[in-house]
C-alpha positions as CSV (number, residue, x, y, z in Angstrom):
1,Q,300.9,171.0,189.0
2,V,304.6,170.9,188.4
3,Q,306.6,167.7,187.9
4,L,310.2,166.7,187.1
5,V,310.9,163.7,185.0
6,E,314.4,162.2,184.8
7,S,315.8,160.0,182.1
8,G,319.1,158.6,180.9
9,G,320.2,156.3,183.7
10,G,321.4,152.8,183.1
11,L,324.3,150.4,183.4
12,V,327.8,151.6,182.2
13,Q,331.3,150.2,182.5
14,P,333.9,152.1,184.6
15,G,335.4,154.8,182.5
16,G,332.2,155.2,180.4
17,S,329.8,158.1,180.0
18,L,326.1,158.7,180.5
19,R,323.9,161.8,180.0
20,L,321.0,162.4,182.4
21,S,318.1,164.7,181.5
22,C,315.4,166.2,183.7
23,A,312.5,168.0,182.2
24,A,310.2,170.2,184.2
25,S,306.5,170.5,183.1
26,G,303.3,172.0,184.3
27,S,302.2,175.5,185.1
28,I,305.7,177.1,185.3
29,F,306.4,180.8,185.5
30,S,310.1,180.5,186.1
31,I,312.8,178.2,187.3
32,N,315.3,179.7,189.6
33,Y,317.5,176.7,190.3
34,M,318.0,173.2,188.9
35,G,320.4,170.6,190.1
36,W,321.2,167.0,190.6
37,Y,321.6,165.0,193.8
38,R,322.4,161.3,194.3
39,Q,321.9,158.7,196.9
40,A,323.9,155.5,197.1
41,P,322.8,152.5,199.0
42,G,323.2,153.1,202.8
43,K,324.2,156.7,202.3
44,E,322.6,160.1,202.6
45,R,321.5,162.0,199.6
46,E,324.2,164.4,198.4
47,L,324.5,167.3,196.0
48,V,326.2,166.4,192.7
49,A,325.8,169.7,190.8
50,G,323.6,172.7,190.8
51,S,322.9,175.7,188.5
52,I,321.3,179.0,189.5
53,R,319.6,180.7,186.5
54,G,321.8,183.3,185.2
55,G,324.3,182.7,188.0
56,S,326.8,180.3,189.4
57,I,327.3,176.6,189.0
58,N,328.7,174.3,191.7
59,Y,329.9,170.7,191.8
60,A,330.7,168.2,194.5
61,D,334.4,167.8,194.8
62,S,334.1,164.1,193.9
63,V,332.8,164.9,190.4
64,K,334.7,168.0,189.5
65,G,336.4,167.6,186.1
66,R,334.2,164.6,185.2
67,F,330.6,165.8,185.3
68,T,329.1,168.8,183.6
69,I,325.7,170.4,184.4
70,S,323.9,172.4,181.7
71,R,320.5,173.9,181.2
72,D,318.2,174.6,178.3
73,N,315.9,177.3,179.8
74,A,313.7,177.3,176.7
75,K,312.9,173.6,177.3
76,N,312.9,173.8,181.2
77,T,315.4,171.0,181.1
78,V,318.7,170.3,182.9
79,Y,321.3,167.9,181.9
80,L,324.1,166.1,183.6
81,Q,326.9,164.8,181.4
82,M,328.9,162.2,183.3
83,N,332.3,161.1,182.0
84,S,335.0,158.9,183.4
85,L,332.4,157.1,185.6
86,K,333.6,155.2,188.6
87,P,331.9,152.4,190.6
88,E,331.5,154.8,193.4
89,D,329.2,157.0,191.2
90,T,326.6,154.2,191.4
91,A,323.5,155.7,192.9
92,V,320.0,156.9,192.2
93,Y,320.2,160.3,190.7
94,Y,317.5,162.8,191.5
95,C,316.6,166.1,189.8
96,N,315.8,169.0,192.1
97,A,314.4,172.4,191.1
98,V,313.1,175.6,192.7
99,I,310.2,176.7,190.6
100,I,307.8,179.6,190.7
101,A,304.5,178.3,189.4
102,T,302.1,180.4,187.4
103,G,300.1,182.6,189.7
104,S,302.4,182.1,192.6
105,S,304.6,184.7,194.3
106,H,307.3,182.4,195.6
107,G,309.4,179.5,194.6
108,M,308.9,175.9,195.8
109,G,311.3,172.9,195.7
110,Y,310.4,169.9,193.6
111,W,312.0,166.5,193.2
112,G,312.0,164.0,190.5
113,K,311.5,160.3,191.2
114,G,315.1,159.4,190.4
115,T,317.0,157.4,187.8
116,L,319.4,154.6,188.6
117,V,323.0,154.8,187.5
118,T,325.1,151.7,187.9
119,V,328.8,151.7,187.1
120,S,330.1,148.1,187.0
121,S,332.1,145.8,184.8
């Protein structure tokens, strides 16, 4: 089995910073894509940032210049450094990955359970 576990959420004041981590574990052959989504109360889940292995990185317009996604492929981990946080960044942040499990010939999408980020004074 493959699972994703997020950490690093919490309460932060406007203008502050947080760093989220997401570690993939289990019978993993390779990870093609890792990214972060978020869902605010009453809103749909939206892409925050995504990283294709050896390829491009993309960000939502609302976080460009403030958030940075990075990966440690040796640790099967993706990070989201969030700076200059705003109240509208408050949401549950979910890790998403496309993983080829050991013994499999195709990738599957996996989700973490989410970590809450609250930006408030």
